[in-house]
Short mmCIF file of C-alpha atoms and ligand atoms in Angstrom, two decimals:
data_model
loop_
_atom_site.label_atom_id
_atom_site.label_comp_id
_atom_site.label_asym_id
_atom_site.label_seq_id
_atom_site.Cartn_x
_atom_site.Cartn_y
_atom_site.Cartn_z
CA MET A 123 -18.01 3.92 7.84
CA LYS A 124 -18.98 3.55 4.36
CA LEU A 125 -15.77 4.43 2.38
CA THR A 126 -16.43 7.10 -0.31
CA GLY A 127 -13.35 6.93 -2.78
CA LYS A 128 -14.24 10.98 -2.86
CA GLN A 129 -12.34 13.80 -2.70
CA LEU A 130 -13.11 15.73 0.75
CA LEU A 131 -13.07 19.83 0.01
CA GLY A 132 -13.97 20.66 3.30
CA ASN A 133 -16.95 19.92 4.44
CA THR A 134 -18.13 17.66 1.24
CA TRP A 135 -17.08 14.92 -0.48
CA SER A 136 -16.60 15.62 -4.19
CA GLN A 137 -16.49 13.48 -7.61
CA LYS A 138 -15.41 15.51 -10.57
CA GLY A 139 -13.11 12.86 -12.15
CA GLN A 140 -14.00 9.43 -13.69
CA ARG A 141 -10.49 7.59 -13.24
CA THR A 142 -10.54 5.72 -10.64
CA PHE A 143 -7.94 3.73 -8.83
CA GLN A 144 -7.94 1.18 -6.04
CA GLY A 145 -6.02 0.44 -3.11
CA LEU A 146 -4.24 -3.13 -2.85
CA GLN A 147 -3.59 -5.13 -0.14
CA ALA A 148 -0.19 -5.64 0.60
CA SER A 149 -0.13 -9.11 1.09
CA ASN A 150 -1.19 -10.34 -2.29
CA GLY A 151 -1.21 -7.79 -3.93
CA GLU A 152 -5.22 -8.42 -4.32
CA ALA A 153 -7.74 -4.70 -4.49
CA ILE A 154 -9.41 -3.74 -1.95
CA GLU A 155 -13.13 -2.71 -2.49
CA THR A 156 -13.32 0.87 -2.85
CA PHE A 157 -12.82 2.27 -6.19
CA PHE A 158 -11.08 5.64 -5.62
CA TYR A 159 -11.58 8.54 -7.97
CA GLU A 160 -8.76 11.27 -9.17
CA ALA A 161 -8.94 14.38 -8.70
CA THR A 162 -9.52 16.64 -11.13
CA THR A 163 -7.65 20.40 -10.94
CA GLU A 164 -10.96 22.07 -10.67
CA GLU A 165 -11.11 20.37 -7.31
CA VAL A 166 -7.76 21.42 -6.49
CA ASP A 167 -8.94 24.73 -6.91
CA GLU A 168 -11.63 24.34 -4.33
CA ALA A 169 -9.87 22.52 -2.13
CA MET A 170 -7.33 25.64 -1.97
CA ARG A 171 -9.74 28.60 -2.31
CA LEU A 172 -11.19 26.70 1.16
CA ALA A 173 -8.10 26.82 2.41
CA GLN A 174 -7.28 30.05 1.76
CA GLN A 175 -10.84 31.29 2.89
CA ALA A 176 -10.46 29.71 6.05
CA PHE A 177 -6.80 30.63 7.03
CA SER A 178 -7.98 34.20 7.94
CA PRO A 179 -10.99 33.32 10.82
CA TYR A 180 -8.38 29.93 11.38
CA ARG A 181 -5.14 31.55 12.46
CA LYS A 182 -7.45 34.22 14.50
CA LEU A 183 -8.42 31.64 16.62
CA SER A 184 -7.29 31.45 20.30
CA ASN A 185 -4.36 28.78 20.81
CA ALA A 186 -7.10 27.28 23.02
CA LYS A 187 -9.59 26.59 20.59
CA ARG A 188 -6.42 25.28 17.81
CA ALA A 189 -5.81 22.78 20.93
CA GLU A 190 -9.42 21.99 21.49
CA PHE A 191 -9.58 21.31 17.49
CA LEU A 192 -5.81 19.32 17.56
CA LEU A 193 -7.48 16.75 20.29
CA ALA A 194 -10.38 16.22 18.90
CA ILE A 195 -8.83 14.88 16.01
CA SER A 196 -6.71 12.26 18.32
CA ASP A 197 -10.14 11.41 19.64
CA GLU A 198 -11.86 11.16 16.28
CA LEU A 199 -9.16 8.78 15.62
CA VAL A 200 -9.35 6.32 18.09
CA ALA A 201 -12.72 6.45 17.70
CA LEU A 202 -12.31 4.64 14.37
CA GLY A 203 -11.33 1.66 16.70
CA ASP A 204 -9.86 -1.68 15.33
CA SER A 205 -11.54 -0.71 11.82
CA LEU A 206 -8.47 1.65 10.72
CA ILE A 207 -5.94 -0.46 12.39
CA HIS A 208 -7.35 -3.60 10.18
CA MET A 209 -7.30 -1.41 6.77
CA ALA A 210 -3.78 -0.23 7.51
CA CYS A 211 -2.51 -3.76 7.99
CA LEU A 212 -4.48 -4.57 5.32
CA GLU A 213 -3.30 -1.77 2.50
CA THR A 214 0.64 -1.87 4.44
CA GLY A 215 1.13 -5.83 5.04
CA LEU A 216 2.94 -4.09 8.32
CA PRO A 217 1.80 -6.30 11.27
CA GLU A 218 -1.05 -5.18 13.77
CA ALA A 219 1.18 -4.67 17.10
CA ARG A 220 3.23 -1.98 14.77
CA ILE A 221 -0.10 -0.31 12.99
CA THR A 222 -1.52 0.07 16.85
CA GLY A 223 1.84 1.11 18.50
CA GLU A 224 2.27 3.64 15.19
CA ARG A 225 -1.77 4.98 16.12
CA GLY A 226 -0.29 5.54 19.74
CA ARG A 227 2.73 7.30 18.18
CA THR A 228 0.18 9.10 16.14
CA THR A 229 -2.23 10.39 18.98
CA GLY A 230 0.90 11.57 21.27
CA GLN A 231 2.14 13.73 19.10
CA ILE A 232 -0.91 15.15 18.29
CA LYS A 233 -1.58 16.17 22.01
CA ALA A 234 2.04 17.23 22.40
CA PHE A 235 1.41 19.98 19.98
CA ALA A 236 -1.83 20.89 21.15
CA ASP A 237 0.02 21.66 24.55
CA PHE A 238 3.07 23.40 23.15
CA ILE A 239 0.42 25.35 21.73
CA LEU A 240 -0.90 26.38 24.86
CA GLY A 241 2.27 27.58 26.14
CA ASP A 242 4.21 30.70 25.09
CA TRP A 243 5.18 28.93 21.86
CA THR A 244 5.79 32.22 19.51
CA ARG A 245 9.16 33.08 20.46
CA GLU A 246 8.09 36.23 21.19
CA ILE A 247 11.10 38.51 21.52
CA HIS A 248 10.60 42.00 22.75
CA ASP A 249 13.61 44.99 22.47
CA PRO A 250 12.78 47.70 24.12
CA ALA A 251 12.73 51.38 23.08
CA GLN A 252 15.74 53.91 24.45
CA PRO A 253 14.06 57.23 23.44
CA GLU A 254 17.53 58.81 24.91
CA ARG A 255 19.63 56.85 23.02
CA GLN A 256 22.50 59.32 21.44
CA PRO A 257 23.13 59.76 18.09
CA LEU A 258 19.62 58.20 17.73
CA PRO A 259 16.93 56.84 19.64
CA LYS A 260 16.35 53.42 19.90
CA PRO A 261 12.57 52.31 18.33
CA ASP A 262 10.41 49.93 20.40
CA LEU A 263 10.63 46.41 18.76
CA PHE A 264 8.50 42.96 19.29
CA GLN A 265 9.42 39.92 17.72
CA LYS A 266 6.95 36.95 16.94
CA ASN A 267 5.98 34.03 15.03
CA ILE A 268 2.64 34.05 13.08
CA PRO A 269 1.30 30.89 10.38
CA LEU A 270 2.30 31.14 6.83
CA GLY A 271 -0.89 30.26 4.76
CA PRO A 272 -2.51 27.25 2.91
CA THR A 273 -0.12 24.35 3.09
CA VAL A 274 -0.16 21.92 0.90
CA VAL A 275 1.26 18.22 3.05
CA PHE A 276 2.60 14.80 0.97
CA GLY A 277 2.53 11.75 3.14
CA ALA A 278 4.54 8.18 2.96
CA SER A 279 3.62 5.22 2.25
CA ASN A 280 6.04 3.29 5.43
CA PHE A 281 4.11 5.26 7.90
CA PRO A 282 0.43 4.97 6.91
CA LEU A 283 -0.90 7.16 10.27
CA ALA A 284 1.97 8.55 11.47
CA PHE A 285 4.06 10.31 8.54
CA SER A 286 0.57 10.59 7.11
CA VAL A 287 -2.82 12.00 7.11
CA ALA A 288 -2.85 13.18 10.54
CA GLY A 289 0.75 12.76 10.87
CA GLY A 290 3.57 15.23 11.84
CA ASP A 291 3.60 17.36 8.79
CA THR A 292 -0.26 18.28 9.21
CA MET A 293 -0.52 18.49 13.07
CA SER A 294 2.30 20.77 12.47
CA ALA A 295 0.90 23.29 10.39
CA LEU A 296 -2.43 22.88 11.79
CA ALA A 297 -1.25 23.81 14.97
CA ALA A 298 0.74 27.03 13.61
CA GLY A 299 -2.35 28.07 12.14
CA CYS A 300 -2.30 27.07 8.58
CA PRO A 301 -4.64 25.26 7.07
CA VAL A 302 -3.59 22.20 4.95
CA VAL A 303 -4.61 20.33 1.70
CA PHE A 304 -3.29 16.93 1.86
CA LYS A 305 -1.97 14.82 -0.81
CA ALA A 306 -3.51 11.24 0.01
CA HIS A 307 -0.95 8.37 -0.44
CA PRO A 308 -2.49 6.31 -3.27
CA ALA A 309 -0.10 3.14 -1.36
CA HIS A 310 -3.25 3.21 1.02
CA PRO A 311 -5.65 5.18 0.30
CA ASN A 312 -8.55 3.82 2.14
CA THR A 313 -6.72 4.56 5.80
CA CYS A 314 -6.34 7.85 4.56
CA GLU A 315 -9.96 8.17 3.80
CA MET A 316 -10.63 6.90 7.08
CA VAL A 317 -8.25 9.40 8.58
CA GLY A 318 -9.32 12.23 6.59
CA TYR A 319 -13.05 11.20 7.74
CA ALA A 320 -11.60 11.66 11.12
CA ILE A 321 -10.08 15.04 10.86
CA GLN A 322 -13.53 16.31 9.06
CA GLN A 323 -15.38 15.36 12.48
CA ALA A 324 -13.08 16.84 14.17
CA ALA A 325 -13.23 20.41 12.53
CA GLN A 326 -17.06 20.19 12.43
CA LYS A 327 -17.33 19.39 16.18
CA THR A 328 -15.24 22.07 17.21
CA GLY A 329 -16.33 24.59 15.10
CA MET A 330 -13.52 25.34 12.91
CA PRO A 331 -13.93 27.68 9.43
CA GLU A 332 -14.58 25.06 6.70
CA GLY A 333 -11.67 24.39 4.46
CA VAL A 334 -9.31 24.38 7.59
CA PHE A 335 -8.63 20.76 6.07
CA SER A 336 -8.76 19.37 2.76
CA MET A 337 -7.50 15.73 0.95
CA VAL A 338 -7.25 15.14 -2.71
CA HIS A 339 -6.22 11.53 -4.10
CA ALA A 340 -3.98 11.23 -7.14
CA THR A 341 -1.99 8.60 -8.68
CA SER A 342 -1.20 11.11 -11.42
CA ASN A 343 1.88 13.16 -10.84
CA ASP A 344 0.15 16.21 -12.32
CA ILE A 345 -1.73 16.77 -9.42
CA GLY A 346 0.88 16.44 -6.74
CA GLY A 347 2.79 19.15 -9.22
CA TYR A 348 -0.56 21.21 -9.96
CA LEU A 349 -0.66 21.54 -6.20
CA VAL A 350 2.62 22.63 -5.18
CA GLN A 351 2.48 25.05 -8.12
CA HIS A 352 -0.97 26.39 -6.78
CA PRO A 353 -0.87 30.36 -6.38
CA ILE A 354 -2.65 29.71 -3.12
CA CYS A 355 0.11 27.54 -1.80
CA GLN A 356 2.11 28.64 1.17
CA ALA A 357 4.33 26.23 1.89
CA LEU A 358 4.80 22.18 0.87
CA ALA A 359 5.72 19.53 3.67
CA PHE A 360 7.06 16.11 1.86
CA THR A 361 7.99 12.80 3.39
CA GLY A 362 8.90 10.31 0.47
CA SER A 363 11.52 9.40 -1.77
CA PHE A 364 14.22 11.28 -2.99
CA ARG A 365 12.91 11.52 -6.33
CA GLY A 366 9.78 12.97 -5.76
CA GLY A 367 10.96 15.60 -3.21
CA LYS A 368 13.34 17.06 -5.56
CA ALA A 369 11.20 16.81 -7.88
CA LEU A 370 8.34 18.95 -6.08
CA TYR A 371 11.47 21.18 -4.60
CA ASP A 372 12.32 21.86 -7.93
CA LEU A 373 8.60 22.60 -9.07
CA ALA A 374 8.22 25.05 -5.48
CA VAL A 375 11.33 26.61 -6.24
CA ARG A 376 10.74 27.73 -9.87
CA ARG A 377 6.97 29.30 -9.20
CA PRO A 378 6.85 32.80 -9.41
CA ILE A 379 6.44 33.35 -6.14
CA PRO A 380 8.61 30.60 -4.53
CA ILE A 381 7.49 28.56 -1.46
CA PRO A 382 9.19 27.10 1.72
CA VAL A 383 9.70 23.43 1.00
CA TYR A 384 10.28 20.96 3.56
CA ALA A 385 11.12 18.06 2.08
CA GLU A 386 11.80 14.83 4.31
CA MET A 387 13.64 12.08 2.06
CA GLY A 388 15.76 8.81 2.17
CA SER A 389 18.81 8.64 3.83
CA ILE A 390 21.56 5.75 4.35
CA ASN A 391 22.68 6.78 8.12
CA PRO A 392 25.65 5.81 8.53
CA VAL A 393 27.24 3.29 11.48
CA VAL A 394 30.30 3.12 12.71
CA PHE A 395 32.09 0.19 14.51
CA MET A 396 35.24 1.41 16.48
CA PRO A 397 37.61 -1.49 17.06
CA GLU A 398 37.84 -2.01 21.02
CA LYS A 399 33.79 -2.25 20.69
CA LEU A 400 33.51 -4.46 18.52
CA LYS A 401 36.32 -6.65 20.15
CA ASN A 402 34.30 -6.33 23.17
CA ASN A 403 30.88 -6.89 21.58
CA ALA A 404 30.76 -8.44 18.68
CA GLU A 405 28.15 -11.11 19.11
CA SER A 406 25.39 -8.61 20.46
CA LEU A 407 26.10 -5.57 17.95
CA ALA A 408 26.01 -8.28 15.08
CA ASP A 409 22.36 -9.09 16.87
CA ALA A 410 21.14 -5.83 17.57
CA CYS A 411 22.35 -4.86 13.86
CA SER A 412 20.80 -7.36 12.25
CA GLN A 413 17.44 -6.22 13.63
CA SER A 414 17.40 -2.72 12.87
CA VAL A 415 18.29 -3.36 9.27
CA CYS A 416 15.01 -5.63 9.39
CA LEU A 417 12.75 -3.51 11.58
CA GLY A 418 9.60 -2.83 9.37
CA VAL A 419 11.10 -5.06 6.49
CA GLY A 420 14.15 -2.24 6.20
CA GLN A 421 11.47 0.23 5.02
CA PHE A 422 12.51 2.77 7.09
CA CYS A 423 13.94 6.43 6.82
CA THR A 424 16.42 6.00 9.77
CA ASN A 425 17.51 2.22 8.17
CA PRO A 426 21.47 1.19 9.12
CA GLY A 427 21.85 0.98 5.30
CA LEU A 428 25.69 2.24 5.52
CA LEU A 429 28.18 0.74 8.01
CA LEU A 430 31.19 1.94 7.92
CA ILE A 431 34.34 -0.43 9.67
CA LEU A 432 37.91 -0.67 9.72
CA LYS A 433 40.05 -3.72 7.66
CA GLU A 434 41.07 -5.05 10.83
CA ASN A 435 37.72 -5.98 11.84
CA GLU A 436 36.75 -6.85 8.79
CA ASP A 437 35.29 -10.81 10.37
CA PHE A 438 32.49 -8.85 11.80
CA LEU A 439 30.67 -8.98 8.42
CA GLY A 440 30.43 -12.56 8.34
CA MET A 441 29.28 -12.70 11.73
CA LEU A 442 26.35 -9.96 10.64
CA ALA A 443 25.52 -12.15 7.41
CA ALA A 444 24.72 -15.16 9.08
CA ARG A 445 22.94 -13.19 11.33
CA LEU A 446 20.75 -11.56 8.58
CA ASP A 447 20.65 -14.86 6.99
CA GLN A 448 18.06 -15.96 9.95
CA GLN A 449 16.04 -12.89 9.62
CA ALA A 450 12.65 -13.35 8.00
CA LEU A 451 12.12 -11.40 5.29
CA GLY A 452 8.38 -9.79 5.84
CA THR A 453 6.07 -8.15 3.28
CA PHE A 454 6.89 -5.15 1.53
CA LEU A 455 4.39 -2.33 1.42
CA THR A 456 3.65 -2.33 -2.13
CA PRO A 457 4.49 -4.24 -5.31
CA GLY A 458 6.78 -1.53 -6.29
CA ILE A 459 8.63 -1.04 -3.44
CA LYS A 460 9.67 -4.85 -3.85
CA LYS A 461 10.06 -4.68 -7.50
CA ALA A 462 12.40 -1.75 -6.49
CA PHE A 463 14.06 -3.40 -3.64
CA ILE A 464 15.19 -6.48 -6.60
CA SER A 465 16.46 -4.23 -8.47
CA ALA A 466 18.56 -2.31 -5.96
CA CYS A 467 20.02 -5.05 -4.61
CA GLU A 468 21.02 -6.69 -8.36
CA HIS A 469 22.47 -3.40 -9.11
CA LEU A 470 24.84 -3.33 -5.98
CA SER A 471 25.90 -7.66 -6.34
CA LYS A 472 26.86 -6.55 -10.28
CA GLN A 473 28.80 -3.80 -9.30
CA VAL A 474 33.06 -4.19 -9.87
CA GLY A 475 34.23 -4.54 -6.38
CA VAL A 476 31.27 -4.85 -4.49
CA GLN A 477 30.41 -8.88 -2.20
CA THR A 478 27.24 -9.65 -1.33
CA LEU A 479 27.89 -12.00 1.94
CA THR A 480 24.40 -12.70 2.46
CA SER A 481 23.47 -16.53 1.33
CA LYS A 482 20.16 -16.18 0.38
CA ALA A 483 18.58 -15.21 -3.24
CA ILE A 484 17.30 -11.50 -3.68
CA PRO A 485 14.45 -10.67 -2.30
CA ALA A 486 15.88 -11.72 1.36
CA PRO A 487 17.67 -9.69 4.63
CA SER A 488 20.89 -8.46 2.41
CA LEU A 489 24.61 -7.22 3.51
CA PHE A 490 26.83 -6.28 0.85
CA SER A 491 30.58 -4.44 1.18
CA ALA A 492 33.05 -2.89 -0.53
CA SER A 493 36.33 -0.83 -0.06
CA THR A 494 36.08 2.64 0.59
CA HIS A 495 38.21 3.15 -2.89
CA THR A 496 35.79 1.59 -4.61
CA ALA A 497 32.63 3.85 -2.78
CA ARG A 498 34.63 6.57 -4.27
CA LYS A 499 34.70 5.31 -7.75
CA ASN A 500 31.17 3.61 -8.49
CA SER A 501 28.95 6.34 -5.65
CA SER A 502 25.65 4.77 -7.43
CA ILE A 503 26.42 2.30 -4.23
CA LEU A 504 25.68 4.49 -1.80
CA GLU A 505 21.99 5.15 -2.51
CA GLU A 506 19.25 4.01 -0.71
CA VAL A 507 17.99 0.59 -1.17
CA PHE A 508 14.32 0.73 0.90
CA GLY A 509 14.08 -2.04 2.67
CA PRO A 510 15.96 -4.54 4.32
CA SER A 511 19.31 -4.68 3.07
CA THR A 512 22.81 -2.87 4.14
CA LEU A 513 25.92 -1.69 2.63
CA ALA A 514 29.70 -2.47 4.59
CA ILE A 515 32.40 -0.22 3.54
CA ILE A 516 35.79 -0.98 4.50
CA ALA A 517 38.49 1.70 5.13
CA ASP A 518 42.50 0.64 5.22
CA ASP A 519 42.57 2.89 8.38
CA MET A 520 40.56 5.29 10.92
CA GLU A 521 42.23 8.61 8.77
CA ASP A 522 40.91 6.89 5.72
CA LEU A 523 37.00 6.94 7.57
CA ILE A 524 37.01 9.96 8.57
CA ALA A 525 38.29 11.34 5.03
CA PHE A 526 35.19 8.89 3.36
CA ILE A 527 32.27 10.50 5.78
CA GLY A 528 34.02 14.23 4.65
CA ASP A 529 32.32 12.99 1.55
CA LEU A 530 29.49 11.29 2.28
CA PRO A 531 26.00 13.50 1.26
CA GLY A 532 23.54 14.60 3.95
CA GLN A 533 22.03 11.70 6.55
CA LEU A 534 19.15 11.97 8.85
CA THR A 535 21.39 10.35 11.22
CA ALA A 536 24.67 8.42 11.88
CA THR A 537 25.19 6.49 14.53
CA LEU A 538 28.90 5.55 16.59
CA HIS A 539 29.80 2.45 18.25
CA GLY A 540 32.72 2.85 20.27
CA GLU A 541 34.30 2.90 23.77
CA SER A 542 34.92 5.77 25.90
CA GLN A 543 38.71 5.96 24.96
CA GLU A 544 38.56 5.38 21.58
CA LEU A 545 36.02 7.96 20.94
CA GLN A 546 37.72 10.44 23.00
CA GLN A 547 41.18 9.43 21.21
CA ASN A 548 39.01 10.04 17.60
CA PRO A 549 36.85 13.79 18.52
CA ASP A 550 37.67 13.99 14.65
CA LEU A 551 35.11 11.44 13.70
CA ILE A 552 32.71 12.64 15.98
CA ASP A 553 32.99 16.20 14.06
CA ALA A 554 33.18 14.80 10.99
CA LEU A 555 29.64 13.24 11.07
CA SER A 556 28.23 16.12 13.09
CA GLN A 557 28.74 18.15 9.97
CA LYS A 558 26.60 15.62 7.58
CA VAL A 559 23.59 14.47 10.03
CA GLY A 560 20.71 15.87 12.10
CA ARG A 561 20.72 13.31 14.84
CA ILE A 562 23.88 11.87 16.21
CA LEU A 563 23.98 8.47 18.37
CA LEU A 564 26.10 6.78 20.47
CA ASN A 565 26.12 2.76 20.99
CA GLY A 566 22.78 2.37 19.73
CA PHE A 567 20.59 2.24 16.16
CA PRO A 568 19.04 4.87 14.67
CA THR A 569 15.61 3.33 13.89
CA GLY A 570 13.02 4.65 15.96
CA VAL A 571 12.12 8.36 16.23
CA GLU A 572 11.79 10.05 19.35
CA VAL A 573 8.75 12.68 19.61
CA SER A 574 10.06 14.91 21.66
CA LYS A 575 11.12 18.85 21.95
CA ALA A 576 14.72 18.39 21.47
CA MET A 577 14.85 15.78 18.32
CA VAL A 578 15.91 16.76 15.16
CA HIS A 579 14.38 14.64 12.20
CA GLY A 580 16.35 16.22 9.32
CA GLY A 581 19.43 17.15 7.88
CA PRO A 582 21.61 18.05 5.42
CA PHE A 583 20.79 18.22 1.60
CA PRO A 584 19.70 15.34 -0.10
CA SER A 585 18.10 14.00 3.27
CA THR A 586 15.56 16.86 3.72
CA THR A 587 16.16 20.16 1.64
CA ASP A 588 16.22 22.51 4.40
CA SER A 589 18.73 20.99 7.35
CA ARG A 590 17.41 24.01 9.95
CA SER A 591 14.19 22.24 10.75
CA THR A 592 12.92 19.43 11.97
CA SER A 593 9.48 17.00 10.86
CA VAL A 594 9.72 15.23 14.31
CA GLY A 595 8.65 16.71 17.49
CA THR A 596 7.16 20.02 18.85
CA GLN A 597 9.77 22.10 16.75
CA ALA A 598 8.29 21.45 13.78
CA ILE A 599 6.05 23.35 13.78
CA TYR A 600 8.10 26.90 12.94
CA ARG A 601 8.36 25.29 9.94
CA PHE A 602 5.21 26.63 9.36
CA THR A 603 5.69 30.41 10.46
CA ARG A 604 7.63 33.58 9.55
CA PRO A 605 8.92 36.08 12.16
CA ILE A 606 7.47 39.35 11.96
CA CYS A 607 8.81 42.49 13.65
CA PHE A 608 6.32 45.42 15.41
CA GLN A 609 7.67 48.58 15.43
CA ASN A 610 6.44 51.03 17.95
CA PHE A 611 3.42 49.16 18.71
CA PRO A 612 1.67 49.25 21.79
CA SER A 613 0.99 45.85 22.80
CA GLU A 614 -2.90 46.21 22.49
CA LEU A 615 -2.67 46.83 18.49
CA ILE A 616 -0.58 43.96 18.32
CA PRO A 617 -2.41 40.85 16.90
P1 NAP B 1 7.32 8.57 -2.75
O1 NAP B 1 7.16 7.67 -3.80
O2 NAP B 1 7.99 9.64 -2.82
O3 NAP B 1 5.65 9.03 -2.19
C1 NAP B 1 5.18 10.01 -1.39
C2 NAP B 1 4.38 11.16 -1.93
O4 NAP B 1 4.79 11.99 -2.86
C3 NAP B 1 2.92 10.14 -3.19
O5 NAP B 1 1.49 10.77 -2.21
C4 NAP B 1 3.65 10.30 -3.85
O6 NAP B 1 2.45 10.10 -5.29
C5 NAP B 1 4.24 11.54 -3.88
N1 NAP B 1 4.89 11.73 -5.53
C6 NAP B 1 6.58 10.81 -5.99
N2 NAP B 1 6.71 11.63 -6.55
C7 NAP B 1 6.36 12.79 -6.63
C8 NAP B 1 6.48 13.23 -8.06
N3 NAP B 1 7.29 13.69 -8.48
N4 NAP B 1 5.33 14.16 -8.57
C9 NAP B 1 3.99 14.23 -7.51
N5 NAP B 1 4.05 13.73 -6.45
C10 NAP B 1 4.97 12.75 -6.20
O7 NAP B 1 7.83 8.00 -1.27
P2 NAP B 1 7.31 6.43 -0.66
O8 NAP B 1 7.36 5.40 -1.38
O9 NAP B 1 6.07 6.81 -0.02
O10 NAP B 1 8.14 6.63 0.94
C11 NAP B 1 9.30 5.83 0.46
C12 NAP B 1 10.65 6.87 1.24
O11 NAP B 1 9.88 7.75 1.73
C13 NAP B 1 11.48 6.37 1.33
O12 NAP B 1 12.69 6.82 0.76
C14 NAP B 1 12.03 6.60 2.84
O13 NAP B 1 13.78 6.40 3.06
C15 NAP B 1 11.16 8.11 2.94
N6 NAP B 1 10.95 8.57 4.22
C16 NAP B 1 11.32 9.29 4.52
C17 NAP B 1 10.92 9.84 5.96
C18 NAP B 1 11.66 11.22 6.46
O14 NAP B 1 11.11 11.05 7.67
N7 NAP B 1 12.80 11.47 5.64
C19 NAP B 1 10.02 9.07 6.20
C20 NAP B 1 9.10 7.95 5.64
C21 NAP B 1 9.75 7.60 4.59
P3 NAP B 1 2.49 9.11 -5.95
O15 NAP B 1 2.62 7.57 -5.51
O16 NAP B 1 1.14 8.97 -6.81
O17 NAP B 1 3.72 9.23 -7.05
#
């Protein structure tokens, strides 16, 4: 397909702005052919107007018809063939096997949402009337979930397919009955346009109302802010950095009519290594941990960025540093992410009480260490480093370790490596971790998020802005619905 660099407004490709930017090849920073136009506020207004116009007919479609639309999106994505894979690899520097796998994950989650809405998904609750009840009769109450309305979605740079244009946020909103206006990610605009085209084709082929999906490009944060504050926007889904998510959240809650914001942001994902486990498995744990830290050049929101061990096990860190020194660095998603990685590693290495345990010059897979006392005094060392780096925090004893966990900010995941006996002897450890995270793993690593109905990919602030939800798995659909109660309605009148 020939790329246009234009905004996709319903069925129309629009170009009203004059300012342009280009996608870059991740490997060498060279510009890719197509010039992308920055959206204007008039184009955003048009995308939102179309979304509002589409909302009524779209929400009234049968679940079967909406499922047909979702499945057509999956087919159109596959029909883009190798050209989509090649473009995503070019723009992100991620290897072909990873992108091919990510396309499978993306189509898999689309199919999961299509299946889900074919079942009883609206959480209906019927509480029948009791006309004879004393002292007052009880009314007939029927509750169900209905869609919120036009939703704005921002994707992240590190999953150009699974957390981008046709990713879980867009698909869960569309499955719920909400039209979507997507803000394309400037780190992979060409990939975004290809996927946007696939959604437009699917919408037309399955007879969806125009405006069910639109996409705008922008490198200026002003357009992102304008989208979020647009009076037609009824919900926001964001995947990306804490800085971006919090800025958009602040704008959304200060609107005259605030809206729900589901911002999935960064996390340092604490991993606890217990003494008995380390005694029996140090070598294999060092191997697996170094691989997890470097997976996808460390550019995962589930990257194990914080290792927690007791002072008596400090030797393990030498073994881990040696493994990390053997790992190759890989290509960063963008020059900006590489620069941010270098500056974050340099910041860590200069902090009082922080030791650099790996030996290669920055940028390289890196391991730093510090005591709990240092981390309590200087919380800046606990900020997410987006890339292949991890910080080991050394606790005096189990009591110190549990107290330290109690002071941690919210996280997407926590992991425990322990033998059954030592885990059973420390119930407070599991309890302390459970209070901080959306997912807790035993004897594994957090990179890799299964798409499943039981998955929770979320967590307390600042990992997300709403810990009651997940952005992965079919339960993600409920972020874009609200409950409504029909009192004394005969069933034939309930929509
Ligand atoms: P990002 O820089 O925050 O970008 C995400 C999107 O938000 C982009 O379209 C970006 O556009 C926009 N944006 C950022 N700040 C904005 C602002 N102040 N106003 C308006 N728009 C704004 O994040 P990223 O670099 O793509 O992704 C890396 C981060 O995402 C990491 O922290 C990672 O942990 C996190 N992540 C989280 C999850 C999760 O599920 N929790 C999944 C994947 C990644 P511009 O680039 O034009 O600013």
